[in-house]
Every structure is written in structure tokens, then in C-alpha cells.
XYZ file of C-alpha atoms in Angstrom:
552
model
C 0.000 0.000 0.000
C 1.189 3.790 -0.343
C 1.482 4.543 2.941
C 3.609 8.238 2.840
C 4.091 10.989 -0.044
C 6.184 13.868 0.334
C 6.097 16.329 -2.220
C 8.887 19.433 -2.314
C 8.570 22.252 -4.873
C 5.882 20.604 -7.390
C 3.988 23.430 -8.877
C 1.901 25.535 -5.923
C 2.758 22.923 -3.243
C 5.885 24.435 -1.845
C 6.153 21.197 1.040
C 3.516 18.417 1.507
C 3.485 14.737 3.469
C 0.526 12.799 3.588
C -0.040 9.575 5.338
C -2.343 7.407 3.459
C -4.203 4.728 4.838
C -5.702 1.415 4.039
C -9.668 1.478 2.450
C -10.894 4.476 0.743
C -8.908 7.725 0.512
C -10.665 10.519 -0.669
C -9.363 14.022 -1.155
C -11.776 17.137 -2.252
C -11.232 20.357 -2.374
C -12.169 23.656 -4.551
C -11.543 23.163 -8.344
C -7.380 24.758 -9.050
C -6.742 23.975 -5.698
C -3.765 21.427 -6.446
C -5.531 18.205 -6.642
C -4.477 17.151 -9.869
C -0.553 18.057 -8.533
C -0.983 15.709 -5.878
C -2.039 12.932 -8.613
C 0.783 13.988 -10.603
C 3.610 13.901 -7.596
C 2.401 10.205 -7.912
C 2.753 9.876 -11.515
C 6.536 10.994 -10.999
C 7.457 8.283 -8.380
C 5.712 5.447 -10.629
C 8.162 6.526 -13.691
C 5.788 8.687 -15.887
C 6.884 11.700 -17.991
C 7.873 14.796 -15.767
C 8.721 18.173 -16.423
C 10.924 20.968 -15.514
C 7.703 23.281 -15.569
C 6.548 21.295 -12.519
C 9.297 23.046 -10.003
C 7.809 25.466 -7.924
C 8.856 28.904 -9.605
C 11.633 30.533 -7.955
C 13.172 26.895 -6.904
C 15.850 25.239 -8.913
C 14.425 21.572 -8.009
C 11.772 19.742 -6.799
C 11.271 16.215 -5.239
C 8.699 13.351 -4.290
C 9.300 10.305 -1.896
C 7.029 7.869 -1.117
C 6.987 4.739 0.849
C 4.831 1.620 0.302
C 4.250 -0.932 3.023
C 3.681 -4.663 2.356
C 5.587 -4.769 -1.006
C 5.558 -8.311 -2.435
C 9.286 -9.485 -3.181
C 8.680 -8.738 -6.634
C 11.032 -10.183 -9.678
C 12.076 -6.453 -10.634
C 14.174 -6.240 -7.550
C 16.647 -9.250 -8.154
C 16.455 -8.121 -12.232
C 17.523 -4.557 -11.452
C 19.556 -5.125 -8.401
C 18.286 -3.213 -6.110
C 18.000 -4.625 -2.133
C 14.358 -5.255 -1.378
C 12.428 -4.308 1.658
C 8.797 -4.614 2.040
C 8.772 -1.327 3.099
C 10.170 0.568 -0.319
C 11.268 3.540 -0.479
C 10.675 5.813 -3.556
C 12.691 9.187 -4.509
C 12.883 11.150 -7.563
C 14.408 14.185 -7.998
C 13.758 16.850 -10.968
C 16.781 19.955 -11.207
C 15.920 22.864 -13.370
C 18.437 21.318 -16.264
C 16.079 18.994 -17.157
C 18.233 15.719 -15.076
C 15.663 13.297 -13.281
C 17.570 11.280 -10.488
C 15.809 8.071 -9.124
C 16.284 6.120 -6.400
C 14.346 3.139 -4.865
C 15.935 1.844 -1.582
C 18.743 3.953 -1.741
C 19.965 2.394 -5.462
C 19.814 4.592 -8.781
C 17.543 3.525 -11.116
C 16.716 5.177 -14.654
C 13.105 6.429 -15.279
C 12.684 3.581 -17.452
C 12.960 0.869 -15.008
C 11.053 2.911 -12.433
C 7.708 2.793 -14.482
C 8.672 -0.904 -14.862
C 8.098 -1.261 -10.777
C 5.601 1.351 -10.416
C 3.078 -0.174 -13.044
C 3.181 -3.149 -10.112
C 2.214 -0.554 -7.390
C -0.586 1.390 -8.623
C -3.199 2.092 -11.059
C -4.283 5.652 -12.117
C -7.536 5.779 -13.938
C -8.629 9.330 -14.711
C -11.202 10.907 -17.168
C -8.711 10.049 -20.324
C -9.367 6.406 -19.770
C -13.155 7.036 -19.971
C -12.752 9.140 -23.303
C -10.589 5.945 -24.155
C -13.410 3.877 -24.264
C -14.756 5.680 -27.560
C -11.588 4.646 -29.161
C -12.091 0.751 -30.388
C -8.760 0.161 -31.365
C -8.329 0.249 -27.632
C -10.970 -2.550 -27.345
C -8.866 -5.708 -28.330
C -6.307 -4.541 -25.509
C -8.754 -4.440 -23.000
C -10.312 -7.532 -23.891
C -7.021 -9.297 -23.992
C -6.200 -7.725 -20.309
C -9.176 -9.160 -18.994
C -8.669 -13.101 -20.902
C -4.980 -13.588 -19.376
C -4.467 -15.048 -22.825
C -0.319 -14.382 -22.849
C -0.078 -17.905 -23.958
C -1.895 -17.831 -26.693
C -0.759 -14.546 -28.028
C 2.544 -15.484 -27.520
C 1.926 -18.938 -30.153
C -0.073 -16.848 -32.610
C 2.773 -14.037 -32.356
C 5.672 -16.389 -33.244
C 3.407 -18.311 -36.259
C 2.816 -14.644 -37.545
C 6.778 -13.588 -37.361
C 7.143 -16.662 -39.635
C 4.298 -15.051 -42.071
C 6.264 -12.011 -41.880
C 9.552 -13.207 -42.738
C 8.136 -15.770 -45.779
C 6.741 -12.233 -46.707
C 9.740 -9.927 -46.473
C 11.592 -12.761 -48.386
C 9.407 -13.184 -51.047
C 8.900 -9.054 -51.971
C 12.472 -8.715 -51.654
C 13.073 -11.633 -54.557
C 10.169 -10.345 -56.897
C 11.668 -7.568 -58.957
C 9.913 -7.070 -62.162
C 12.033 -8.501 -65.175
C 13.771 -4.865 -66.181
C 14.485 -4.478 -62.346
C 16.245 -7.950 -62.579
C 18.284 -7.568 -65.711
C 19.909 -4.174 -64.478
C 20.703 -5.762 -60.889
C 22.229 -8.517 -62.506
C 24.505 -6.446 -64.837
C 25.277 -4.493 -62.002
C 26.462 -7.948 -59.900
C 28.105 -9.149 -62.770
C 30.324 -6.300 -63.391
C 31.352 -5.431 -59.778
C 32.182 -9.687 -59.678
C 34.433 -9.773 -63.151
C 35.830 -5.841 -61.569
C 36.417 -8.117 -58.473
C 37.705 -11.292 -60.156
C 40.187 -9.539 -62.947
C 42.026 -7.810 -59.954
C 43.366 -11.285 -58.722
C 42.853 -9.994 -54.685
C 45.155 -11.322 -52.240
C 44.613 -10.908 -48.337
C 47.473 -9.030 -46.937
C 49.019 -7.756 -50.878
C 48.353 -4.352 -49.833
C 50.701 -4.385 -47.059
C 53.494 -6.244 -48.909
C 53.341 -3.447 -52.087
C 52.630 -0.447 -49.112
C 56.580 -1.922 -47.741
C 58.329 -2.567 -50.941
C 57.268 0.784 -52.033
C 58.763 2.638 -49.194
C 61.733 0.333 -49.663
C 62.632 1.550 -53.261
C 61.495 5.038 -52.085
C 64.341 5.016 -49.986
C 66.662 2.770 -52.076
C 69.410 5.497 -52.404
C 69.535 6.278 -48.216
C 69.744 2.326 -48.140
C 72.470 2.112 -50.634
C 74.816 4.378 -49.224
C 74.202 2.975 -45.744
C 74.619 -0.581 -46.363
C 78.442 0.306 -48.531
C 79.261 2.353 -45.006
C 78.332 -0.690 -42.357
C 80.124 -2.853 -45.183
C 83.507 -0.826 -45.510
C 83.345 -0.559 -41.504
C 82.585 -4.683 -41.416
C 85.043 -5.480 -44.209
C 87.331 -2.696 -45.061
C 87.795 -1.476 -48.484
C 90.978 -0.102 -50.516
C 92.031 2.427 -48.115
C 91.222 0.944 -44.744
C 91.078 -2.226 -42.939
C 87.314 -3.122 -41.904
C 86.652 -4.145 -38.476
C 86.857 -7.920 -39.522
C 90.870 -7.661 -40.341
C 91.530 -5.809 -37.275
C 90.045 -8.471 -35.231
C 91.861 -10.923 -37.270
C 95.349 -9.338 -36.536
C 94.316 -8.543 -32.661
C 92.988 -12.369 -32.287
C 96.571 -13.905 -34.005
C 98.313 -11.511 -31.636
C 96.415 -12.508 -28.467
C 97.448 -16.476 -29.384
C 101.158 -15.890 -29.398
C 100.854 -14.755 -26.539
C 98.703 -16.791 -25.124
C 101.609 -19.512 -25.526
C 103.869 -17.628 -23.229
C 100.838 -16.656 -20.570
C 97.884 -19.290 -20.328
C 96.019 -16.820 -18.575
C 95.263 -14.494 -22.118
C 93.672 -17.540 -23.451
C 90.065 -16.348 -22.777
C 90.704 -13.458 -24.026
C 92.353 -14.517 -26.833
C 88.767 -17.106 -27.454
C 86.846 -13.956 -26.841
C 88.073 -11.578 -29.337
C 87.890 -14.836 -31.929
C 84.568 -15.454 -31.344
C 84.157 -11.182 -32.599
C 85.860 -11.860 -34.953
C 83.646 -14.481 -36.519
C 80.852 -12.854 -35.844
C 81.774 -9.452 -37.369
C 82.902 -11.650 -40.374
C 79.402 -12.830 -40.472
C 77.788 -9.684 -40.397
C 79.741 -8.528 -42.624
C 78.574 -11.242 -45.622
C 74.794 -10.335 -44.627
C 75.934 -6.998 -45.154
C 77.699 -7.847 -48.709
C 74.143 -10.062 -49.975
C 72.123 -7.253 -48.813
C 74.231 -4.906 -50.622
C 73.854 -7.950 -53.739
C 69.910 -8.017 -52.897
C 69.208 -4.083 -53.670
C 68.398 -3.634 -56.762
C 65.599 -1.572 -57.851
C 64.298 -0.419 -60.727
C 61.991 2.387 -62.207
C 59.456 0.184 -63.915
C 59.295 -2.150 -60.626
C 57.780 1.288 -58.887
C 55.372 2.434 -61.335
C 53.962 -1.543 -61.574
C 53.969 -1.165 -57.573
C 52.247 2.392 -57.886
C 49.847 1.592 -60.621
C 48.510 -1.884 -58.277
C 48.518 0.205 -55.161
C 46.325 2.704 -57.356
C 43.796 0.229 -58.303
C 43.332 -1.145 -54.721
C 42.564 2.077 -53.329
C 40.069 2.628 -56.026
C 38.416 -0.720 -55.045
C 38.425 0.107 -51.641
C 36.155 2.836 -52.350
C 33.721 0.757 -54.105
C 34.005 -2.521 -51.984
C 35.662 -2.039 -48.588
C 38.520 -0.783 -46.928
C 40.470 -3.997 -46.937
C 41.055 -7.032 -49.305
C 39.529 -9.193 -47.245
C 36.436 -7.559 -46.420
C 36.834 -7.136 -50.611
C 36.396 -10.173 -51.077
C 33.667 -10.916 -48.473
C 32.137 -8.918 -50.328
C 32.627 -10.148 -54.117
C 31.646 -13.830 -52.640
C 28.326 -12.103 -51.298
C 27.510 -10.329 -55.168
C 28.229 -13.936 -56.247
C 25.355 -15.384 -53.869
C 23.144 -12.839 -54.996
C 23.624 -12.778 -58.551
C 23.124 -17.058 -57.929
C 20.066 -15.973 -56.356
C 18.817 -13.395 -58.974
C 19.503 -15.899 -61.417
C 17.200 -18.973 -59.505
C 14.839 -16.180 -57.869
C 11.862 -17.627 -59.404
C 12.380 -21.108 -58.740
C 13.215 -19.870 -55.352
C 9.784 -17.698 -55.033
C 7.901 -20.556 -56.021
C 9.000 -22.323 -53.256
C 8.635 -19.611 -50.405
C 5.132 -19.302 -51.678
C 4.485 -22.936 -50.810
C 6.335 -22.330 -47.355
C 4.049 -18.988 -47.049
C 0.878 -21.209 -47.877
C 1.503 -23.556 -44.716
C 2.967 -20.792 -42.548
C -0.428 -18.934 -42.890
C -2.476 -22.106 -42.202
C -0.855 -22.095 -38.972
C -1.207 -18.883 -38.132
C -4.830 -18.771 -39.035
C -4.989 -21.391 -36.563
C -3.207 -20.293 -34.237
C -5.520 -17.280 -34.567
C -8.701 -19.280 -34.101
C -7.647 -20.965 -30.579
C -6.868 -17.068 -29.754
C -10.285 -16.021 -30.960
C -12.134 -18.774 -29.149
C -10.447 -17.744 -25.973
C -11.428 -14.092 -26.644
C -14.922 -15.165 -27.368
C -15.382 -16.986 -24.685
C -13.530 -14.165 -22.429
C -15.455 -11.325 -23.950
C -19.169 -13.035 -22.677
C -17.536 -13.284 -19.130
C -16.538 -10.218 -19.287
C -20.078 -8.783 -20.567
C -21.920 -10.439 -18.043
C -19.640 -9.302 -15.805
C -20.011 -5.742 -16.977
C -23.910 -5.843 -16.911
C -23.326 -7.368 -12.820
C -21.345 -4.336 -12.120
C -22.970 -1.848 -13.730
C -26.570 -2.919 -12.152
C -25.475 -2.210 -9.325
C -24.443 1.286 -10.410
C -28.337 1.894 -11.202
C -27.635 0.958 -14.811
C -30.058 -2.074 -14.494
C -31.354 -1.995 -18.110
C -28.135 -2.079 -19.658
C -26.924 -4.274 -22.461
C -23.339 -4.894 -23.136
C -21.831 -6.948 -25.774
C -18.177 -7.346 -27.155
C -18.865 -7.660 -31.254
C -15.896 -9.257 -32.936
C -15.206 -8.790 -36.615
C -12.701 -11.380 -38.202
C -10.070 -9.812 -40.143
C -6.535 -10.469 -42.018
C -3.797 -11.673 -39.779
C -2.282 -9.051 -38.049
C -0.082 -8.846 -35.347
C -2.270 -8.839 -32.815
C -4.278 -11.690 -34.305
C -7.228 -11.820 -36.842
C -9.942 -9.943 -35.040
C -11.118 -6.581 -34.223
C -13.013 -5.719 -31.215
C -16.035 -3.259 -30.567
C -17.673 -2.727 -27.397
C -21.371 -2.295 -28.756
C -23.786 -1.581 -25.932
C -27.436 0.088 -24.893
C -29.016 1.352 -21.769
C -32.364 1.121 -22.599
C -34.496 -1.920 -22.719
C -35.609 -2.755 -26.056
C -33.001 -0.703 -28.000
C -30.750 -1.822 -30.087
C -26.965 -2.485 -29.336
C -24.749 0.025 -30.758
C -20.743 1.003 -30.272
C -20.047 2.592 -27.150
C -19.322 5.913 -28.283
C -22.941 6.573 -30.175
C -24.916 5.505 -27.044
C -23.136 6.251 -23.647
C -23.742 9.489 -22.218
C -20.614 11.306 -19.500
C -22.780 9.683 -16.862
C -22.914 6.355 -18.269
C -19.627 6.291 -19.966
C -18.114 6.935 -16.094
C -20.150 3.980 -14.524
C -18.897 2.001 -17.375
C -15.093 2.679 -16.766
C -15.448 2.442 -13.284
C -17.347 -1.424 -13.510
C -14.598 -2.134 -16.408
C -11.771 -1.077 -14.332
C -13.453 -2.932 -11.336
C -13.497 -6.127 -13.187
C -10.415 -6.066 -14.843
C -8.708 -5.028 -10.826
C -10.106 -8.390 -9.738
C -7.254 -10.413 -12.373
C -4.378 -8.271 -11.599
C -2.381 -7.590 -8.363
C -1.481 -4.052 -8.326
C -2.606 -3.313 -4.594
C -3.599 0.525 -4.826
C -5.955 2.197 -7.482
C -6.331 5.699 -7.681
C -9.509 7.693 -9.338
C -9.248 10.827 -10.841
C -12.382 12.555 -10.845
C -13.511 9.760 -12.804
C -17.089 10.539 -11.412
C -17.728 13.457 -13.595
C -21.400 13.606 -14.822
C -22.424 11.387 -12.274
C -24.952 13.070 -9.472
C -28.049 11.766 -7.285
C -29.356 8.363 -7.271
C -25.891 6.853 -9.350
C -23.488 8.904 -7.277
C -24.320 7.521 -5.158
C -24.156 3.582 -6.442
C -20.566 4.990 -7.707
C -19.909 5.400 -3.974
C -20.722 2.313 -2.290
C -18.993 0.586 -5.456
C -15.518 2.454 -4.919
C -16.219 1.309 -1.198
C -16.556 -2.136 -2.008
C -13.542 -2.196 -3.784
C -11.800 -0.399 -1.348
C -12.665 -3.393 0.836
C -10.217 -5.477 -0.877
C -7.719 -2.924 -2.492
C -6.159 0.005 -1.190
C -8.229 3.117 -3.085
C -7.270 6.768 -3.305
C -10.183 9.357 -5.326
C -10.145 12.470 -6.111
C -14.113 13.639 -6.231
C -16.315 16.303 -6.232
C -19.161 14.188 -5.310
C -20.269 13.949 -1.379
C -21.524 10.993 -1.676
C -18.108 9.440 -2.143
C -16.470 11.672 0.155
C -18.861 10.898 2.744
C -18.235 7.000 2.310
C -14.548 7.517 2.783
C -11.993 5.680 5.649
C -9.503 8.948 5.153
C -10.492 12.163 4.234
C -8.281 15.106 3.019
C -8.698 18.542 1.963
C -6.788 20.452 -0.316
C -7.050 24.208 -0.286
C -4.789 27.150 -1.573
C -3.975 30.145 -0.107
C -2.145 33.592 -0.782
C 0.628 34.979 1.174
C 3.088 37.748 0.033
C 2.266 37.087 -3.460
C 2.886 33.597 -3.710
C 0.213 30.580 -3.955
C 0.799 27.700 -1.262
C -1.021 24.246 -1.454
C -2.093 21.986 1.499
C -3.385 18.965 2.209
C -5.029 18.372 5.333
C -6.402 15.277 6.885
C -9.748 15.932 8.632
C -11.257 14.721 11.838
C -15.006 14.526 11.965
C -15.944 17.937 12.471
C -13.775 19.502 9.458
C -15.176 16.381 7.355
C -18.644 18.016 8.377
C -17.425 21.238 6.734
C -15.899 19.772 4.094
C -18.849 18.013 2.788
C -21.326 21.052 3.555
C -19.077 22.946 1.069
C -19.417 20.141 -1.780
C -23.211 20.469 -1.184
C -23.700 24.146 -0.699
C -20.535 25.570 -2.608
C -19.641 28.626 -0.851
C -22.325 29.658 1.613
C -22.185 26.994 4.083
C -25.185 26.953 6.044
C -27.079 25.061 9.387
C -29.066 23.029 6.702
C -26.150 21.987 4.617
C -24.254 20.883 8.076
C -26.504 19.299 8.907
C -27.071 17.260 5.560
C -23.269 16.734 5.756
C -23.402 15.153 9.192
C -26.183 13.246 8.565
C -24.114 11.549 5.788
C -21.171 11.094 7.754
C -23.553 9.467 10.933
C -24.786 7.135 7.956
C -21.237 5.972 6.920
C -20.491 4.994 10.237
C -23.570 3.059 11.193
């Protein structure tokens, strides 16, 4: 159940708590007061759309906690990792840069997954859902809310995705024959373009290094004759090599008179050989460059056609020729397309018997739903003083879509003898209110969301069905935690917890507060929903005699 909201900075209330409690909530006051805020303080903690125009002007933020008692260890806890506690704690924050921050049990959340918890907390049916009814697309949905058929949407939605794809498949294989011919000359160029350029993964980077090889082949040149003459020697000087060679036989001469220079004289060998070697890479390196002017332009001219295929096909000869064995599949495909149609068609034929049905076990469960959930309407609404009333769900078969192969009217009449007809040509404001309110009703029996709030959704109702609208919100709220905003005293009267919100003025600002009331101020209260302004002895009267009626 909600059990606190606190509301900082939203619109005219500048700082409100209110401590909800189980049954029937009501909360009345004069219209502009702030009794829509309140509702929409709510609609910020459940993760619905908020704005910045919402902060209190002159604030740069505003905020709304609430806590809920006797939360359910609901799935959405362990999938979003937050800590669970059956007493949860909302928060959300709104700055005047637009940033929402969220927070349930201490843990950020986006506004996203918020609405995904809230939707499990509470329902808010205002006057938009009554206007709703008018709109039969909306039908099916409700229909479908009230049959618990998941599983059998879920088997017709998966037969249909197979329609669908046959579908897709098949338009994107029937080109008209001119269509054809100039995709297939377009494949079969880009493949023999492809082919005649004899593509090898990893060419690019061979030609990119001996390029820059005979780019430099002069700097490499003159460097490899220096290392060589320093290695080798030349006709001037002894290389490194002979030097070592005359140190080394000096070093074993001596090494015959003193065994100790004998490592030493191993040591400087063992250079020796090693420059020696060094030296001969040196000399086939030296052997090995040889470059020519033709050799770069053929290098140039191939690097010159890869980068102009790389514009065309990809950035890289592999991904080139991904991409020329993919033109080959198509043209393949092209080429066998009708053979190929001809066959999905078949496959389409049989996918579309099963989804047909598929659709008919979901239509007989929506038949069969939609007559429980007439009766079920007519129950509810009899005892909202609509006694006479008629109410029918009319299905019309249609082609598969994806939400099956029906469409759904609610067709109805309140008059005995009259003939059913849609919702929206017959119901009156009055009526169309009862309506929502036994439809919501019914459909709050199958679900589990513990609190439902109502949003003046008793406009155009007054005397004899007020007050049936009453004793029906109080019935529910015998089983379900119910919060109402109203204008009506007969609901306000029937209420466990009444609050008033007023408005005042004080050094030119507008404050907004919500005030639970004892039995006297519910006395008041009530005489001013009777009487409007001018309360007098008769209205408090009236009013108390209501109130001495809810309690017996």
C-alpha cells in the first residue's frame, strides 16, 4: 500500500506529506486547488513523464518520496539489483536542467525501469481512460487484459513472425524482369571488376613496404656500402673484420707464453667471426638491392587500383572479397529467384495455415472471455443503477495481423428494447463513467497491483448513481487500497480517510495543502461540496447526517 508521499517544490505545493491509509482515501477540495498536482507527484514516483515546468517557480528543483508498506518481493528487484524491503522507499528528484535522479531503496535507477516497478504498485484511472473507451482500437487490448491469454498470443505471435519473414523474403526476390536484368549487370560487373584484380589478403601491405623500400633505395644504398667498408674494409682501410683478425693472431702468441690471455684470446675470436658474419649479410644485402623504375610504377599503378576498389568494396582485401563472394550469392540468387519464389510461396501457404490457426484458438479464448466479461459488466454496472443495460463485445474477423485476426467493438445500450450500438454513439458522461469504473473494477479483480487511484472519474455522475458509484468504490476499497479524487459527497462521505486540499495567498505567492480531517472539518468539508460557498445550518446538517450514515 502507499502509505507516505512527500512532495517538495511541485507546482503551488511548496512542502507536503501525507499519510495514506488502508480502504478508501478521498481528497476534495475547490476546483485549481492542487488536486491534480498531488495525482501527478504520484505519476513521478511510478516513472511517468515529468517536467521541468513542474518546479515550484523561484526553486531550482523539486522532489517526491514515497513509501509503500507490504511490497511483495517482486522479480524487478533481483532483475535490477536493487536490495528489497517490504517497506520501499521511492525518490525522484527533478533539477531545473532537465536531469531526473531516481532512487528506490537507496539504489539509482533510470526512469525507465522505475515505471517498470511502479506499473506493479498502482493504477491511475482518470477521465482520459473514460474518453478511451470511444476509441475501439483500444478494445482488443482491454479484452485481452481481462482473458490472461499471454499464452496464446505469444503462439499466434511467433506463427505470424514466420508469415512475416516468408513475406519480407518473397517481396524482396520479386523484382519485375527490367528491375532484374539491371541488378544482374550491375552484380556481374562489380564480380568480373572483383575477379580480374586477382585480390590477395594481406598484398596491400606487402606493395605499401616494398614501395617505401625503393622510395628510400638510395639512403639504403649508401648505408649498407658504409656498415660494409666498416665490417670489411675497403681499398684504403682495414674493416673491423681484419683488425680483429690481426688482434685475435696476436692474443694467441701470446697466449703460448701466458695461459692466462687464453680467454681473451677465445673472446676476441669469437668477434671476430661474428663481425665476419655480419659482414657477408651486409655484402648479400648490398647484392639483394636492386631496384628499378618500372618495378615502382607496376607497384604504384597496383597500389592505385586497390585504393580505387576500396572505395567501391571495402577498406580492406579481405572484407573485398567478403564482399565479391556475397555479389556472387546474390547474382546465384537473382539468377534462380523464381524457382526460389515458387518455393517460399508454398512455405508462405503452410505458414499462414498455422497462423490462421493459431488465430482461431486465440479467438475462441477471446470469445469466450469477452461473454464473461459482458456479463460481468452488466453485474457491475446494475449495481451502479444501470439495471437496463446491455453490453456486448462484437468481434469482426479480419486479415492476420499482429495482434491476431480480429477486431473488437464494445457495442452496448441502456435502454431496454433498443438496439446495441458502439459505445461511443450511445453512452452518455454519466454512463460512460459507470462504465469505466465497472470495467476497471473487473479487470482489478485479475491483476495484483494493490492501490488504485480515481481521478475525478465521477464526472457527470450526481443523485441516485453517485451515489451507487460510492458504495462501489467502497466495495472495492474493501479489498484494495483506493485513493479518489471527487467532487461528489456521496463518495467523500463513504470515505476511511479524508483530506482537503485548499490554496492560499501569502506575500504574493500561492501555497497548497493537504489536510487530513477529523469529523468535524469532514462536516465542513462536505457542507461545502453540497452548498458551494455559503455553508449553512441546513447543509451541516445534511453533511453530518451523511457522515452518521457511513459509520452506522
Amino acid at each position: 500500500m502507499l502509505r507516505l508521499l512527500h512532495i517538495e517544490n511541485i507546482a503551488v505545493i511548496e512542502q507536503a506529506e501525507i499519510v495514506f491509509e488502508d480502504g478508501f482515501n478521498v481528497m476534495t477540495g475547490e476546483t485549481g486547488a492542487g488536486k491534480s498536482i498531488v495525482i501527478d507527484a504520484i505519476s513521478a514516483i511510478l516513472g511517468e513523464r515529468a517536467y521541468r515546468d513542474m518546479i515550484r517557480t523561484g526553486t531550482s528543483r523539486a522532489a517526491v518520496r514515497a513509501i509503500f508498506d507490504r511490497v511483495p518481493e517482486l522479480p524487478w528487484f533481483a532483475e535490477n539489483g536493487v536490495p528489497y524491503d517490504a517497506e520501499t522507499d521511492i525518490r525522484r528528484e527533478l533539477t531545473a536542467d532537465g536531469k531526473n535522479l531516481c532512487r528506490v531503496n537507496g539504489t539509482a535507477v533510470t526512469v525507465g525501469v522505475l515505471k517498470k516497478l511502479g506499473v506493479q504498485l498502482i493504477n491511475i484511472h482518470g477521465q482520459h481512460d473514460s474518453a478511451a473507451l470511444f476509441d475501439e482500437a483500444q478494445h482488443l487490448t482491454v479484452l485481452d487484459s481481462f482473458a490472461e491469454d499471454e499464452a496464446e498470443r505469444a503462439a499466434y505471435a511467433e506463427r505470424y513472425e514466420a508469415v512475416r519473414a516468408l513475406r519480407r523474403e518473397i517481396d524482396r526476390l520479386s523484382m519485375d524482369e527490367s528491375e532484374k536484368l539491371r541488378r544482374m549487370e550491375s552484380l556481374q560487373y562489380q564480380i568480373d571488376e572483383l575477379t580480374k584484380a586477382h585480390l590477395r589478403p594481406g598484398e596491400e601491405e606487402e606493395l605499401e613496404a616494398r614501395r617505401k623500400l625503393m622510395q628510400n633505395a638510395e639512403k639504403l644504398s649508401d648505408g649498407l656500402h658504409e656498415a660494409s667498408a666498416c665490417l670489411d674494409g675497403d681499398s684504403q682501410t682495414d674493416g673491423a673484420a681484419t683488425l680483429l683478425g690481426q688482434a685475435e693472431r696476436a692474443l694467441a702468441r701470446l697466449a703460448r707464453i701466458d695461459d692466462q690471455l687464453a680467454p681473451l684470446q677465445e673472446t676476441v675470436a669469437d668477434l671476430m667471426y661474428r663481425v665476419r658474419d655480419c659482414a657477408e649479410q651486409v655484402a648479400e644485402q648490398v647484392d639483394a638491392l636492386s631496384f628499378s623504375e618500372a618495378e615502382l610504377d607496376d607497384v604504384e599503378q597496383r597500389l592505385d587500383i586497390l585504393h580505387r576498389l576500396h572505395r567501391k568494396y571495402g577498406p580492406t582485401c579481405e572484407e573485398m572479397l567478403v564482399y565479391l563472394e556475397k555479389a556472387k550469392n546474390e547474382l546465384d540468387e537473382i539468377e534462380f529467384s523464381s524457382d526460389r519464389v515458387e518455393q517460399l510461396k508454398k512455405k508462405l501457404r503452410a505458414a499462414e495455415q498455422t497462423a490462421q490457426e493459431a488465430a482461431l484458438v486465440l479467438r475462441e479464448r477471446r470469445k469466450r472471455a469477452g461473454e464473461q466479461l459482458s456479463a460481468r459488466i452488466c453485474s457491475e454496472l446494475a449495481e451502479l443503477d444501470m439495471k437496463k443495460v446491455e453490453f456486448s463485445c462484437v468481434f469482426t474477423e479480419t486479415e492476420l495481423t499482429p495482434l491476431g485476426a480480429d477486431a473488437v467493438a464494445f457495442y452496448m445500450t441502456a435502454n431496454a428494447g433498443e438496439a446495441l450500438k458502439p459505445l461511443s454513439k450511445v453512452a452518455s458522461g454519466g454512463e460512460l463513467a459507470r462504465i469505466m469504473l465497472a470495467l476497471k473494477n473487473v479487470l482489478a479483480e485479475r491483476d495484483r497491483v494493490p492501490t488504485l487511484i480515481f481521478d475525478e472519474v465521477d464526472t457527470g455522475v450526481s443523485g441516485r448513481a453517485a451515489q451507487r458509484v460510492a458504495e462501489k468504490l467502497l466495495a472495492v476499497s474493501r479489498t484494495k487500497q483506493v485513493l479518489c479524487v471527487t467532487h461528489l459527497p456521496q463518495l467523500a462521505a463513504l470515505a476511511d480517510t479524508h483530506f482537503r486540499i485548499a490554496k492560499r495567498e501569502a506575500d504574493g505567492r500561492t501555497y497548497t495543502s493537504v489536510t487530513p480531517l477529523d469529523f468535524e472539518g469532514r462536516r465542513q468539508e462536505l457542507a461545502r461540496i453540497i452548498g458551494g460557498a455559503s455553508i449553512t445550518e441546513t447543509t451541516l446538517q445534511s453533511a453530518g447526517e451523511m457522515l452518521k450514515q457511513r459509520q452506522a
